[in-house]
Amino acid sequence: MKKDIIIPEVKDVHIAIMKEWNEDFSSNDWNIYLINNGKEAIESVMVMSRGKHNDGRKTTTFRQAFPVVAAKSAIKVELIMEEVFSFTNEFILTYFLGSKLYDKTYTALPHSIKVDHFTDVPVMGEKGVLLK
C-alpha cells in the first residue's frame, strides 16, 4: 500500500534568510522569506517554523498561511532573532501545485545563519542564506 503513495519532489521553491535594514528601528534584522522560483503560482501555502537547542530548550512554533504565492516571487514569512541562531531551526513547507500536495522540511543547523554563508537568492537578486 505504501509503495502506491507518490510524494512529489519540491523544486524551485526555497526558504531564504536575509539580513535587511529596518528603517523603523534603525537596525539590521534577519527575515525568513519563501521564494517561488517556479513557472506557476503555489496555493494553500503553510510554513511552520520551530527551533530546538541541544540543551533541551525550544522556541515557540509559528505557523504562517498564504493563500497564493505567485510565480517568480518572494514573500516575507517572519522575523528571526539572532538569539536562536544556536538552535536547529526547521521550516516545514506545505503547498499545492495544481492538484498535488507538496511537503518539504528545510533545516538551518546551529550557527549556520551568518553572512559567511551568503549565496545568491533566486528571484530576489540579493544575497542571503539559502536553506536546502
Coordinates of N, CA, C and O in Angstrom, one line a residue:
M1 N 0.8 -1.2 0.0 CA 0.0 0.0 0.0 C 0.9 1.3 0.0 O 0.6 2.2 -0.8
K2 N 1.9 1.3 0.9 CA 2.8 2.5 0.9 C 3.5 2.7 -0.4 O 3.8 3.9 -0.8
K3 N 3.8 1.7 -1.1 CA 4.5 1.8 -2.4 C 3.7 2.6 -3.4 O 4.2 3.1 -4.4
D4 N 2.4 2.6 -3.2 CA 1.5 3.3 -4.2 C 1.4 4.8 -3.9 O 0.9 5.5 -4.8
I5 N 1.9 5.3 -2.8 CA 1.9 6.7 -2.5 C 3.0 7.4 -3.2 O 4.2 7.0 -3.0
I6 N 2.7 8.4 -4.0 CA 3.7 9.1 -4.7 C 3.9 10.5 -4.0 O 2.9 11.2 -4.0
I7 N 5.1 10.7 -3.5 CA 5.4 12.0 -2.9 C 6.2 12.8 -3.9 O 7.3 12.5 -4.2
P8 N 5.6 13.9 -4.4 CA 6.3 14.7 -5.4 C 7.5 15.5 -4.8 O 7.4 15.9 -3.7
E9 N 8.5 15.6 -5.6 CA 9.7 16.4 -5.1 C 9.5 17.9 -5.3 O 9.0 18.3 -6.3
V10 N 9.9 18.6 -4.2 CA 9.7 20.1 -4.3 C 10.9 20.6 -5.1 O 12.1 20.3 -4.9
K11 N 10.5 21.4 -6.1 CA 11.5 22.0 -7.0 C 11.2 23.5 -7.1 O 10.0 23.9 -7.1
D12 N 12.2 24.4 -7.2 CA 12.0 25.8 -7.4 C 11.3 26.6 -6.4 O 10.8 27.7 -6.6
V13 N 11.1 26.0 -5.2 CA 10.5 26.7 -4.0 C 11.6 26.6 -2.9 O 12.1 25.5 -2.6
H14 N 11.9 27.8 -2.4 CA 13.0 27.8 -1.4 C 12.7 28.6 -0.2 O 11.7 29.4 -0.2
I15 N 13.4 28.4 0.9 CA 13.4 29.2 2.1 C 14.7 29.9 2.2 O 15.8 29.3 2.0
A16 N 14.7 31.2 2.4 CA 15.9 32.0 2.5 C 15.9 32.9 3.7 O 14.8 33.3 4.1
I17 N 17.0 33.1 4.3 CA 17.2 34.0 5.5 C 18.0 35.2 5.0 O 19.2 35.0 4.6
M18 N 17.4 36.4 5.1 CA 18.0 37.6 4.6 C 18.3 38.6 5.8 O 17.5 38.7 6.6
K19 N 19.4 39.3 5.7 CA 19.7 40.3 6.6 C 19.4 41.7 5.9 O 19.9 42.0 4.9
E20 N 18.5 42.4 6.6 CA 17.9 43.6 5.9 C 17.9 44.8 6.9 O 17.7 44.6 8.1
W21 N 18.1 46.0 6.3 CA 18.0 47.2 7.1 C 16.5 47.5 7.5 O 15.7 47.5 6.6
N22 N 16.2 47.7 8.7 CA 14.9 48.1 9.2 C 14.9 49.6 9.5 O 15.5 50.0 10.5
E23 N 14.2 50.4 8.7 CA 14.1 51.8 8.8 C 13.5 52.2 10.1 O 13.9 53.1 10.8
D24 N 12.4 51.5 10.5 CA 11.6 51.8 11.7 C 12.5 51.7 13.0 O 12.3 52.6 13.9
F25 N 13.3 50.7 13.1 CA 14.1 50.5 14.3 C 15.6 50.8 14.1 O 16.4 50.6 15.0
S26 N 16.0 51.3 12.9 CA 17.4 51.6 12.6 C 18.3 50.5 13.0 O 19.3 50.6 13.8
S27 N 18.0 49.3 12.5 CA 18.7 48.1 12.8 C 18.7 47.1 11.7 O 17.9 47.2 10.8
N28 N 19.7 46.2 11.7 CA 19.7 45.1 10.7 C 19.0 44.0 11.3 O 19.3 43.4 12.3
D29 N 17.9 43.6 10.6 CA 17.1 42.4 11.1 C 17.3 41.3 10.1 O 17.6 41.4 8.9
W30 N 17.1 40.1 10.7 CA 17.1 38.8 9.9 C 15.6 38.4 9.6 O 14.8 38.4 10.6
N31 N 15.3 38.2 8.4 CA 13.9 37.8 8.0 C 13.9 36.5 7.2 O 14.9 36.2 6.4
I32 N 12.9 35.7 7.3 CA 12.7 34.5 6.6 C 11.8 34.8 5.4 O 10.8 35.5 5.5
Y33 N 12.2 34.3 4.2 CA 11.4 34.5 3.0 C 11.1 33.2 2.4 O 11.9 32.2 2.4
L34 N 9.9 33.1 1.8 CA 9.5 32.0 1.0 C 9.6 32.4 -0.5 O 9.1 33.5 -0.8
I35 N 10.3 31.7 -1.3 CA 10.6 32.1 -2.7 C 10.0 31.0 -3.6 O 10.3 29.8 -3.5
N36 N 9.2 31.5 -4.5 CA 8.6 30.6 -5.5 C 9.3 31.0 -6.8 O 9.0 32.0 -7.5
N37 N 10.3 30.2 -7.2 CA 11.1 30.4 -8.4 C 10.5 29.6 -9.6 O 11.1 29.5 -10.6
G38 N 9.3 29.0 -9.4 CA 8.7 28.2 -10.4 C 7.9 29.0 -11.4 O 7.8 30.3 -11.3
K39 N 7.3 28.3 -12.4 CA 6.6 29.0 -13.5 C 5.1 29.1 -13.2 O 4.4 29.8 -13.9
E40 N 4.7 28.5 -12.1 CA 3.3 28.6 -11.7 C 3.1 29.0 -10.2 O 4.0 28.8 -9.4
A41 N 2.0 29.6 -9.9 CA 1.7 30.0 -8.6 C 1.5 28.7 -7.7 O 1.1 27.7 -8.2
I42 N 1.9 28.8 -6.4 CA 1.6 27.8 -5.5 C 0.4 28.3 -4.6 O 0.3 29.5 -4.3
E43 N -0.4 27.3 -4.1 CA -1.6 27.7 -3.4 C -1.7 27.0 -2.0 O -1.0 26.0 -1.8
S44 N -2.5 27.5 -1.2 CA -2.8 27.0 0.2 C -1.4 26.7 0.9 O -1.2 25.6 1.3
V45 N -0.6 27.7 0.9 CA 0.8 27.5 1.4 C 0.8 27.7 2.9 O 0.2 28.6 3.5
M46 N 1.5 26.7 3.6 CA 1.6 26.8 5.1 C 3.1 26.6 5.4 O 3.8 25.7 4.8
V47 N 3.6 27.5 6.2 CA 5.0 27.4 6.7 C 5.0 27.4 8.2 O 4.4 28.2 8.8
M48 N 5.5 26.3 8.7 CA 5.6 26.1 10.2 C 7.1 26.2 10.5 O 7.9 25.6 9.9
S49 N 7.4 27.0 11.6 CA 8.8 27.1 12.0 C 8.9 26.8 13.5 O 8.0 27.0 14.3
R50 N 10.0 26.2 13.8 CA 10.3 25.8 15.2 C 11.8 25.6 15.3 O 12.5 25.4 14.4
G51 N 12.3 25.8 16.6 CA 13.7 25.6 16.8 C 13.9 24.8 18.1 O 13.1 24.8 19.0
K52 N 15.0 24.1 18.1 CA 15.4 23.2 19.2 C 16.8 23.3 19.5 O 17.7 23.2 18.6
H53 N 17.2 23.5 20.7 CA 18.6 23.6 21.1 C 19.0 22.3 21.7 O 18.2 21.5 22.2
N54 N 20.3 22.0 21.6 CA 20.8 20.7 22.1 C 20.7 20.5 23.6 O 20.8 19.4 24.2
D55 N 20.5 21.6 24.3 CA 20.3 21.6 25.8 C 18.8 21.4 26.2 O 18.5 21.4 27.4
G56 N 18.0 21.2 25.2 CA 16.6 20.9 25.5 C 15.6 22.1 25.4 O 14.4 21.9 25.3
R57 N 16.2 23.3 25.2 CA 15.3 24.5 25.0 C 14.7 24.4 23.7 O 15.2 23.9 22.7
K58 N 13.4 25.0 23.6 CA 12.7 25.0 22.3 C 12.2 26.4 22.1 O 11.9 27.2 23.1
T59 N 11.9 26.8 20.9 CA 11.3 28.0 20.5 C 9.8 27.8 20.4 O 9.3 26.6 20.4
T60 N 9.0 28.8 20.4 CA 7.6 28.7 20.1 C 7.4 28.2 18.6 O 8.2 28.6 17.8
T61 N 6.4 27.5 18.4 CA 6.1 27.0 17.0 C 5.3 28.1 16.4 O 4.2 28.5 16.9
F62 N 5.7 28.6 15.2 CA 4.9 29.6 14.4 C 4.4 29.0 13.2 O 5.0 28.1 12.6
R63 N 3.2 29.4 12.8 CA 2.5 28.9 11.6 C 2.1 30.1 10.8 O 1.4 31.0 11.4
Q64 N 2.4 30.2 9.5 CA 2.0 31.2 8.7 C 1.3 30.6 7.5 O 1.8 29.6 6.9
A65 N 0.2 31.2 7.0 CA -0.5 30.7 5.9 C -0.6 31.8 4.8 O -0.8 33.0 5.2
F66 N -0.5 31.4 3.6 CA -0.6 32.3 2.5 C -1.5 31.6 1.4 O -1.2 30.5 1.0
P67 N -2.6 32.3 1.0 CA -3.5 31.7 0.0 C -2.8 31.3 -1.3 O -3.0 30.3 -1.9
V68 N -2.0 32.3 -1.8 CA -1.3 32.1 -3.0 C 0.1 32.8 -3.0 O 0.2 33.9 -2.4
V69 N 1.1 32.2 -3.5 CA 2.4 32.8 -3.8 C 2.6 32.7 -5.3 O 2.8 31.6 -5.8
A70 N 2.7 33.9 -5.9 CA 2.8 34.0 -7.3 C 4.1 33.4 -7.8 O 5.1 33.3 -7.1
A71 N 4.1 33.0 -9.1 CA 5.4 32.5 -9.7 C 6.4 33.6 -9.7 O 6.1 34.8 -9.8
K72 N 7.7 33.2 -9.6 CA 8.8 34.2 -9.7 C 8.6 35.3 -8.7 O 8.9 36.5 -9.0
S73 N 8.2 34.9 -7.4 CA 8.0 36.0 -6.4 C 8.5 35.5 -5.1 O 8.8 34.3 -4.9
A74 N 8.7 36.4 -4.1 CA 9.1 36.1 -2.8 C 8.2 36.8 -1.8 O 7.7 37.9 -2.1
I75 N 8.0 36.1 -0.7 CA 7.1 36.7 0.4 C 7.7 36.6 1.7 O 8.3 35.5 2.0
K76 N 7.7 37.7 2.5 CA 8.3 37.6 3.8 C 7.4 36.8 4.8 O 6.2 37.0 4.8
V77 N 8.0 35.8 5.4 CA 7.3 34.9 6.3 C 7.3 35.4 7.7 O 6.3 35.6 8.4
E78 N 8.6 35.7 8.3 CA 8.7 36.2 9.6 C 10.1 36.7 9.9 O 11.0 36.5 9.2
L79 N 10.2 37.3 11.0 CA 11.4 37.8 11.6 C 12.1 36.7 12.4 O 11.3 35.9 13.0
I80 N 13.4 36.5 12.3 CA 14.1 35.5 13.2 C 15.1 36.3 14.0 O 15.9 37.1 13.5
M81 N 15.2 36.0 15.3 CA 16.1 36.7 16.2 C 17.4 36.0 16.3 O 17.5 34.7 16.2
E82 N 18.5 36.7 16.4 CA 19.8 36.2 16.4 C 20.0 35.2 17.6 O 20.9 34.3 17.6
E83 N 19.2 35.4 18.7 CA 19.3 34.6 19.9 C 19.0 33.1 19.6 O 19.4 32.2 20.4
V84 N 18.3 32.8 18.5 CA 18.0 31.4 18.2 C 18.9 30.8 17.1 O 18.7 29.7 16.6
F85 N 20.0 31.5 16.7 CA 20.9 31.0 15.7 C 21.7 29.8 16.2 O 22.2 29.1 15.4
S86 N 21.8 29.7 17.5 CA 22.5 28.5 18.0 C 21.6 27.3 18.1 O 22.0 26.2 18.5
F87 N 20.3 27.4 17.7 CA 19.4 26.3 17.7 C 19.4 25.7 16.3 O 19.8 26.3 15.3
T88 N 18.8 24.5 16.2 CA 18.5 23.9 15.0 C 17.1 24.4 14.6 O 16.2 24.2 15.4
N89 N 17.0 25.2 13.6 CA 15.7 25.8 13.2 C 15.2 25.1 12.0 O 15.9 24.9 11.0
E90 N 13.9 24.7 12.1 CA 13.3 23.9 11.0 C 12.1 24.8 10.4 O 11.4 25.4 11.2
F91 N 11.9 24.7 9.1 CA 10.9 25.4 8.4 C 10.2 24.3 7.6 O 10.8 23.8 6.6
I92 N 9.0 24.0 8.0 CA 8.2 22.9 7.3 C 7.2 23.6 6.3 O 6.4 24.3 6.8
L93 N 7.4 23.3 5.1 CA 6.6 23.9 4.0 C 5.6 22.9 3.4 O 6.0 21.8 3.1
T94 N 4.4 23.3 3.3 CA 3.4 22.5 2.6 C 2.6 23.4 1.7 O 2.3 24.5 2.0
Y95 N 2.3 22.9 0.5 CA 1.6 23.7 -0.5 C 1.0 22.8 -1.6 O 1.4 21.7 -1.7
F96 N 0.1 23.4 -2.3 CA -0.5 22.7 -3.5 C 0.0 23.4 -4.8 O 0.1 24.6 -4.9
L97 N 0.4 22.5 -5.7 CA 0.7 23.0 -7.1 C -0.2 22.2 -8.0 O 0.0 20.9 -8.1
G98 N -1.2 22.8 -8.6 CA -2.2 22.1 -9.3 C -3.0 21.3 -8.2 O -3.4 21.8 -7.2
S99 N -3.2 20.0 -8.5 CA -3.9 19.2 -7.5 C -3.0 18.4 -6.6 O -3.5 17.5 -5.8
K100 N -1.7 18.6 -6.7 CA -0.8 17.8 -5.9 C -0.3 18.5 -4.7 O 0.0 19.7 -4.8
L101 N -0.2 17.8 -3.6 CA 0.3 18.3 -2.3 C 1.8 18.1 -2.3 O 2.3 17.0 -2.5
Y102 N 2.5 19.2 -1.9 CA 4.0 19.1 -1.8 C 4.3 19.4 -0.3 O 3.7 20.2 0.3
D103 N 5.4 18.8 0.1 CA 5.9 19.0 1.5 C 7.4 18.9 1.6 O 8.0 18.0 0.9
K104 N 8.0 19.8 2.3 CA 9.4 19.7 2.5 C 9.8 20.4 3.8 O 9.2 21.4 4.2
T105 N 10.8 19.8 4.5 CA 11.4 20.4 5.7 C 12.8 21.0 5.3 O 13.6 20.3 4.8
Y106 N 12.9 22.3 5.6 CA 14.2 23.0 5.4 C 14.8 23.2 6.8 O 14.1 23.5 7.7
T107 N 16.1 22.9 6.9 CA 16.8 23.0 8.2 C 18.0 24.0 8.2 O 18.8 23.9 7.3
A108 N 18.0 24.8 9.2 CA 19.2 25.7 9.4 C 19.9 25.1 10.7 O 19.4 25.2 11.8
L109 N 21.1 24.5 10.5 CA 21.8 23.9 11.6 C 22.3 25.0 12.5 O 22.4 26.2 12.1
P110 N 22.7 24.7 13.8 CA 23.2 25.7 14.7 C 24.4 26.5 14.1 O 25.3 25.9 13.5
H111 N 24.3 27.8 14.2 CA 25.4 28.7 13.8 C 25.6 28.7 12.3 O 26.6 29.2 11.8
S112 N 24.6 28.2 11.5 CA 24.8 28.3 10.1 C 24.2 29.6 9.4 O 24.4 29.8 8.3
I113 N 23.4 30.3 10.2 CA 22.9 31.6 9.7 C 23.9 32.7 10.0 O 24.0 33.2 11.2
K114 N 24.6 33.0 9.0 CA 25.6 34.1 9.2 C 26.1 34.5 7.8 O 25.9 33.9 6.8
V115 N 26.6 35.7 7.7 CA 27.0 36.4 6.5 C 28.0 35.5 5.7 O 27.9 35.5 4.5
D116 N 28.8 34.8 6.4 CA 29.8 33.9 5.7 C 29.1 32.9 4.8 O 29.8 32.4 3.9
H117 N 27.9 32.6 5.1 CA 27.2 31.5 4.3 C 26.2 32.1 3.3 O 25.4 31.4 2.7
F118 N 26.4 33.4 3.0 CA 25.5 34.1 2.0 C 25.8 33.5 0.6 O 26.9 33.2 0.2
T119 N 24.7 33.4 -0.2 CA 24.8 33.0 -1.6 C 23.7 33.8 -2.3 O 22.9 34.4 -1.7
D120 N 23.7 33.7 -3.6 CA 22.7 34.4 -4.4 C 21.4 33.7 -4.2 O 21.2 32.5 -4.2
V121 N 20.4 34.6 -3.9 CA 19.0 34.1 -3.7 C 18.2 34.3 -4.9 O 18.1 35.4 -5.4
P122 N 17.6 33.2 -5.4 CA 16.7 33.4 -6.7 C 15.6 34.4 -6.5 O 15.1 34.6 -5.3
V123 N 15.2 35.0 -7.5 CA 14.1 35.9 -7.6 C 14.4 37.3 -6.9 O 14.1 38.3 -7.5
M124 N 15.0 37.2 -5.8 CA 15.2 38.5 -5.0 C 16.4 39.3 -5.5 O 16.5 40.5 -5.2
G125 N 17.4 38.7 -6.2 CA 18.5 39.4 -6.7 C 19.4 39.9 -5.6 O 20.1 40.9 -5.8
E126 N 19.4 39.3 -4.5 CA 20.2 39.7 -3.3 C 20.9 38.4 -2.8 O 20.7 37.3 -3.2
K127 N 21.7 38.6 -1.7 CA 22.4 37.5 -1.1 C 21.8 37.2 0.2 O 21.3 38.1 0.9
G128 N 21.8 36.0 0.6 CA 21.3 35.5 1.9 C 21.6 34.1 2.1 O 22.3 33.5 1.3
V129 N 21.1 33.5 3.2 CA 21.4 32.1 3.5 C 20.2 31.3 2.9 O 19.1 31.5 3.2
L130 N 20.5 30.5 1.9 CA 19.5 29.7 1.2 C 19.5 28.3 1.8 O 20.5 27.6 1.8
L131 N 18.3 27.9 2.4 CA 18.2 26.6 3.0 C 17.9 25.5 2.0 O 17.2 25.7 1.1
K132 N 18.4 24.3 2.3 CA 18.1 23.2 1.4 C 17.3 22.1 2.2 O 17.3 22.0 3.3

